[in-house]
Amino acid sequence: MDQIVEIPIEKIKVGEHEQRLYIDGEEIAGLAASIGRLGVLVPLIVEEEGDTFKLVSGHRRLLAATRVGLSNLPCIVKDRTKADSHEVTFAENFFRKDLSPVELAGALKDCLLKQTMTVTEIAAGFHKSEHWVNSMVAIADWPSDVLVAVHAKGISVSAAHNLALVTDEEYRVFLLGNAVNQGATARTTAAWLQAWQTMQPAVEAITAEPVPAGAPQVPLVPQAPCLCCSQLFEVNMMSHVPVCGACIQLLRTVGATGGGVTIQPTTET
């Protein structure tokens, strides 16, 4: 049986990839209250490194014990190979019921960046395809407002995927707010994405009909309306000139009314 030893809390250091991206304050507070009453019932697993100990398993317990103000923690000191440590840490980090898709994506990306594990090894650990791993890692690079909504369970990952492709921040924030309030599905946000790609105003985008089931979410070649005649063309068949947002709105208005306009250039003094 492994021997349990008391180790000063300041000598326990966080391991190379054990930290979680998002720590639930209420969860840690609840665990801290339990530890305050009963103590740490499950020993931490550590590895000796010189005069300190690297944490392999028990990150939440360490955080909660620190909050309570404990000076020593019960630990099991293991002499493991690096591969063994990875296996323990993998289970500790990734197979948690409360791990959100955002947390999982961040942890997987961190794992790959630090070259702790390869895509193939992670896929084998989850019994998933390498494509699944790469898709999850890509979530970590989504805009922060989309990640916050997904982490808070305000929108599904599939619905959020479409909004993450909207690069206009103001437009995306408007769509995201409506998606959370309406409980928008992936088919609905796919229609919104198409509306943005065809340069429709955001207030019109949210009235777009959901994309039919089985239909591609994004046109192979995005289309956009000509600002002069308002007809739709594939973007690779159109000319592009730098125009500010205010002038684009003016051109849209003129195109809708069939009138003419003269845009006076401004000069800096």
Short mmCIF file of C-alpha atoms in Angstrom, two decimals:
data_model
loop_
_atom_site.label_atom_id
_atom_site.label_comp_id
_atom_site.label_asym_id
_atom_site.label_seq_id
_atom_site.Cartn_x
_atom_site.Cartn_y
_atom_site.Cartn_z
CA MET A 1 0.00 0.00 0.00
CA ASP A 2 1.26 3.48 -0.81
CA GLN A 3 2.43 5.45 2.20
CA ILE A 4 0.68 8.73 2.95
CA VAL A 5 2.91 11.58 4.10
CA GLU A 6 2.16 15.13 5.20
CA ILE A 7 3.81 17.69 2.90
CA PRO A 8 3.94 21.47 3.47
CA ILE A 9 1.55 23.10 1.02
CA GLU A 10 4.16 25.60 -0.18
CA LYS A 11 6.34 22.72 -1.41
CA ILE A 12 3.64 21.39 -3.74
CA LYS A 13 4.00 22.81 -7.24
CA VAL A 14 1.47 22.59 -10.07
CA GLY A 15 2.46 20.09 -12.76
CA GLU A 16 3.17 20.85 -16.39
CA HIS A 17 -0.41 20.66 -17.69
CA GLU A 18 -2.69 19.93 -14.77
CA GLN A 19 -4.29 23.33 -14.45
CA ARG A 20 -7.78 23.91 -15.81
CA LEU A 21 -8.55 27.02 -17.84
CA TYR A 22 -11.66 27.94 -15.92
CA ILE A 23 -12.08 27.28 -12.21
CA ASP A 24 -15.66 27.33 -10.95
CA GLY A 25 -15.61 29.59 -7.89
CA GLU A 26 -18.70 27.99 -6.35
CA GLU A 27 -17.30 24.51 -6.88
CA ILE A 28 -14.02 25.37 -5.13
CA ALA A 29 -15.91 27.19 -2.36
CA GLY A 30 -18.01 24.09 -1.72
CA LEU A 31 -14.96 21.85 -1.65
CA ALA A 32 -13.16 24.30 0.65
CA ALA A 33 -16.10 24.22 3.08
CA SER A 34 -15.99 20.42 3.11
CA ILE A 35 -12.22 20.37 3.66
CA GLY A 36 -12.61 22.93 6.43
CA ARG A 37 -14.96 20.58 8.27
CA LEU A 38 -13.50 17.18 7.45
CA GLY A 39 -10.00 17.80 6.16
CA VAL A 40 -8.55 16.38 2.94
CA LEU A 41 -9.95 12.84 2.81
CA VAL A 42 -8.34 11.80 -0.49
CA PRO A 43 -4.55 12.25 -0.60
CA LEU A 44 -2.96 14.18 -3.43
CA ILE A 45 -0.57 12.36 -5.75
CA VAL A 46 2.80 14.05 -6.18
CA GLU A 47 6.26 13.36 -7.55
CA GLU A 48 9.43 14.41 -5.78
CA GLU A 49 11.51 16.99 -7.65
CA GLY A 50 14.51 18.10 -5.63
CA ASP A 51 13.23 19.81 -2.50
CA THR A 52 9.71 20.31 -3.92
CA PHE A 53 6.90 18.06 -5.15
CA LYS A 54 5.15 18.25 -8.52
CA LEU A 55 1.40 17.80 -8.36
CA VAL A 56 0.13 14.96 -10.52
CA SER A 57 -3.44 14.65 -9.26
CA GLY A 58 -5.52 16.84 -6.96
CA HIS A 59 -5.46 20.37 -8.35
CA ARG A 60 -8.93 21.28 -7.03
CA ARG A 61 -8.10 19.90 -3.58
CA LEU A 62 -4.91 21.97 -3.54
CA LEU A 63 -6.83 25.15 -4.45
CA ALA A 64 -9.52 24.48 -1.85
CA ALA A 65 -6.98 23.66 0.87
CA THR A 66 -5.09 26.85 0.07
CA ARG A 67 -8.30 28.83 0.45
CA VAL A 68 -8.99 27.21 3.82
CA GLY A 69 -5.46 27.99 4.98
CA LEU A 70 -4.12 24.49 5.60
CA SER A 71 -0.36 24.31 6.08
CA ASN A 72 0.15 20.59 5.29
CA LEU A 73 -1.61 18.15 2.98
CA PRO A 74 -1.74 14.35 2.90
CA CYS A 75 0.08 13.12 -0.19
CA ILE A 76 1.20 9.93 -1.85
CA VAL A 77 4.65 10.31 -3.37
CA LYS A 78 4.95 8.34 -6.59
CA ASP A 79 8.06 7.49 -8.55
CA ARG A 80 6.53 7.41 -12.01
CA THR A 81 7.78 7.49 -15.53
CA LYS A 82 6.71 10.49 -17.61
CA ALA A 83 4.25 8.30 -19.49
CA ASP A 84 2.65 7.16 -16.23
CA SER A 85 2.34 10.76 -15.08
CA HIS A 86 0.66 11.69 -18.34
CA GLU A 87 -1.87 8.90 -17.90
CA VAL A 88 -2.81 10.01 -14.38
CA THR A 89 -2.98 13.67 -15.37
CA PHE A 90 -5.00 12.83 -18.48
CA ALA A 91 -7.64 11.15 -16.36
CA GLU A 92 -7.58 13.98 -13.81
CA ASN A 93 -7.98 16.73 -16.38
CA PHE A 94 -10.13 15.36 -19.14
CA PHE A 95 -12.53 12.83 -17.67
CA ARG A 96 -14.47 15.18 -15.42
CA LYS A 97 -18.24 15.44 -15.66
CA ASP A 98 -18.17 19.21 -15.08
CA LEU A 99 -15.58 20.02 -17.75
CA SER A 100 -17.17 22.39 -20.27
CA PRO A 101 -16.39 22.21 -24.01
CA VAL A 102 -14.41 25.44 -23.62
CA GLU A 103 -12.34 24.03 -20.76
CA LEU A 104 -11.75 20.82 -22.68
CA ALA A 105 -10.70 22.70 -25.81
CA GLY A 106 -8.27 24.86 -23.86
CA ALA A 107 -6.79 21.91 -22.01
CA LEU A 108 -6.31 19.94 -25.23
CA LYS A 109 -4.67 22.90 -26.96
CA ASP A 110 -2.38 23.45 -23.97
CA CYS A 111 -1.48 19.78 -24.05
CA LEU A 112 -0.49 20.00 -27.72
CA LEU A 113 1.37 23.30 -27.41
CA LYS A 114 3.50 21.90 -24.60
CA GLN A 115 3.99 18.69 -26.59
CA THR A 116 2.79 16.68 -23.62
CA MET A 117 0.76 14.42 -25.89
CA THR A 118 0.19 14.15 -29.63
CA VAL A 119 -3.12 14.37 -31.46
CA THR A 120 -2.95 10.62 -32.04
CA GLU A 121 -2.40 9.89 -28.33
CA ILE A 122 -5.26 12.18 -27.27
CA ALA A 123 -7.59 10.62 -29.84
CA ALA A 124 -6.72 7.17 -28.51
CA GLY A 125 -7.35 8.28 -24.93
CA PHE A 126 -10.81 9.56 -25.79
CA HIS A 127 -11.54 6.78 -28.29
CA LYS A 128 -12.25 9.50 -30.84
CA SER A 129 -10.89 10.39 -34.27
CA GLU A 130 -8.01 12.79 -34.82
CA HIS A 131 -10.48 15.01 -36.68
CA TRP A 132 -12.53 15.27 -33.47
CA VAL A 133 -9.44 16.31 -31.51
CA ASN A 134 -8.51 18.98 -34.06
CA SER A 135 -12.09 20.28 -34.10
CA MET A 136 -12.13 20.56 -30.31
CA VAL A 137 -8.76 22.34 -30.24
CA ALA A 138 -10.03 24.85 -32.82
CA ILE A 139 -12.74 25.95 -30.36
CA ALA A 140 -10.05 27.48 -28.14
CA ASP A 141 -9.35 30.05 -30.88
CA TRP A 142 -12.94 31.27 -31.15
CA PRO A 143 -13.72 34.90 -30.20
CA SER A 144 -13.84 35.38 -26.44
CA ASP A 145 -17.50 36.48 -26.40
CA VAL A 146 -18.53 33.24 -28.12
CA LEU A 147 -16.42 31.17 -25.70
CA VAL A 148 -18.03 32.86 -22.69
CA ALA A 149 -21.52 32.09 -24.02
CA VAL A 150 -20.66 28.44 -24.64
CA HIS A 151 -18.98 28.05 -21.25
CA ALA A 152 -22.05 29.55 -19.53
CA LYS A 153 -24.24 27.06 -21.46
CA GLY A 154 -26.05 29.95 -23.13
CA ILE A 155 -25.57 28.44 -26.58
CA SER A 156 -24.62 25.04 -27.99
CA VAL A 157 -21.24 24.36 -29.56
CA SER A 158 -22.82 23.63 -32.95
CA ALA A 159 -24.78 26.89 -32.93
CA ALA A 160 -21.77 28.83 -31.68
CA HIS A 161 -19.56 27.46 -34.45
CA ASN A 162 -21.42 29.52 -37.06
CA LEU A 163 -21.22 32.73 -35.02
CA ALA A 164 -17.50 32.24 -34.43
CA LEU A 165 -17.03 32.67 -38.19
CA VAL A 166 -18.52 36.19 -38.10
CA THR A 167 -15.46 38.43 -37.98
CA ASP A 168 -17.37 41.72 -37.62
CA GLU A 169 -17.35 42.07 -33.82
CA GLU A 170 -20.34 44.42 -33.54
CA TYR A 171 -22.39 42.25 -35.90
CA ARG A 172 -21.38 39.09 -34.03
CA VAL A 173 -22.20 40.52 -30.59
CA PHE A 174 -25.69 41.43 -31.83
CA LEU A 175 -26.26 37.94 -33.24
CA LEU A 176 -24.82 36.26 -30.16
CA GLY A 177 -27.13 38.15 -27.82
CA ASN A 178 -30.14 37.10 -29.87
CA ALA A 179 -28.89 33.52 -30.06
CA VAL A 180 -28.64 33.27 -26.28
CA ASN A 181 -32.02 34.93 -25.69
CA GLN A 182 -33.82 32.85 -28.32
CA GLY A 183 -32.03 29.55 -27.74
CA ALA A 184 -30.98 29.56 -31.40
CA THR A 185 -30.13 26.23 -33.04
CA ALA A 186 -27.25 25.51 -35.40
CA ARG A 187 -29.62 25.76 -38.38
CA THR A 188 -30.73 29.21 -37.26
CA THR A 189 -27.22 30.56 -36.74
CA ALA A 190 -26.22 29.05 -40.09
CA ALA A 191 -28.85 31.27 -41.72
CA TRP A 192 -27.52 34.26 -39.77
CA LEU A 193 -24.00 33.47 -40.95
CA GLN A 194 -25.17 33.40 -44.56
CA ALA A 195 -26.95 36.72 -44.04
CA TRP A 196 -23.73 38.27 -42.77
CA GLN A 197 -21.77 36.86 -45.70
CA THR A 198 -24.22 38.47 -48.12
CA MET A 199 -23.88 41.79 -46.27
CA GLN A 200 -27.42 41.94 -44.92
CA PRO A 201 -27.93 44.25 -41.92
CA ALA A 202 -27.84 42.44 -38.57
CA VAL A 203 -31.46 43.32 -37.76
CA GLU A 204 -32.51 41.57 -40.98
CA ALA A 205 -30.20 38.62 -40.40
CA ILE A 206 -32.05 37.47 -37.29
CA THR A 207 -35.27 37.18 -39.30
CA ALA A 208 -33.70 34.78 -41.81
CA GLU A 209 -35.31 31.36 -42.14
CA PRO A 210 -33.27 28.50 -40.61
CA VAL A 211 -31.14 26.56 -43.05
CA PRO A 212 -33.02 23.37 -44.11
CA ALA A 213 -31.75 20.14 -42.58
CA GLY A 214 -29.06 18.58 -44.70
CA ALA A 215 -28.30 21.81 -46.55
CA PRO A 216 -24.74 23.11 -46.46
CA GLN A 217 -24.37 25.72 -43.74
CA VAL A 218 -22.08 27.95 -45.79
CA PRO A 219 -22.25 28.58 -49.56
CA LEU A 220 -19.26 27.16 -51.42
CA VAL A 221 -18.70 30.65 -52.84
CA PRO A 222 -20.22 33.42 -50.67
CA GLN A 223 -22.52 35.87 -52.43
CA ALA A 224 -22.95 39.59 -51.87
CA PRO A 225 -25.28 42.24 -53.29
CA CYS A 226 -23.93 44.86 -55.67
CA LEU A 227 -24.21 48.21 -53.92
CA CYS A 228 -25.37 49.85 -57.15
CA CYS A 229 -27.95 47.45 -58.62
CA SER A 230 -28.57 45.26 -55.52
CA GLN A 231 -28.32 42.02 -57.53
CA LEU A 232 -26.51 39.09 -55.91
CA PHE A 233 -23.20 37.93 -57.33
CA GLU A 234 -20.54 35.49 -56.21
CA VAL A 235 -17.84 37.51 -54.47
CA ASN A 236 -15.14 36.24 -56.81
CA MET A 237 -17.05 37.88 -59.69
CA MET A 238 -17.09 41.31 -58.05
CA SER A 239 -14.61 44.15 -57.79
CA HIS A 240 -13.68 45.40 -54.36
CA VAL A 241 -12.88 48.95 -53.38
CA PRO A 242 -12.12 50.29 -49.88
CA VAL A 243 -15.26 52.01 -48.59
CA CYS A 244 -16.01 53.05 -45.01
CA GLY A 245 -19.05 51.78 -43.13
CA ALA A 246 -20.93 55.10 -43.35
CA CYS A 247 -20.56 55.26 -47.14
CA ILE A 248 -21.65 51.63 -47.50
CA GLN A 249 -24.90 52.48 -45.70
CA LEU A 250 -25.33 55.52 -47.94
CA LEU A 251 -24.83 53.44 -51.08
CA ARG A 252 -27.33 50.86 -49.82
CA THR A 253 -29.90 53.61 -49.31
CA VAL A 254 -29.30 55.01 -52.76
CA GLY A 255 -29.48 51.56 -54.34
CA ALA A 256 -32.81 50.92 -52.65
CA THR A 257 -34.34 54.25 -53.77
CA GLY A 258 -32.79 54.37 -57.23
CA GLY A 259 -31.50 57.87 -56.63
CA GLY A 260 -28.11 59.40 -57.16
CA VAL A 261 -25.52 60.65 -54.75
CA THR A 262 -22.29 62.53 -54.76
CA ILE A 263 -19.79 61.61 -52.06
CA GLN A 264 -17.48 64.48 -51.27
CA PRO A 265 -13.94 63.39 -50.41
CA THR A 266 -12.50 64.69 -47.17
CA THR A 267 -9.04 66.14 -46.86
CA GLU A 268 -6.87 66.36 -43.80
CA THR A 269 -5.51 69.74 -42.80
#
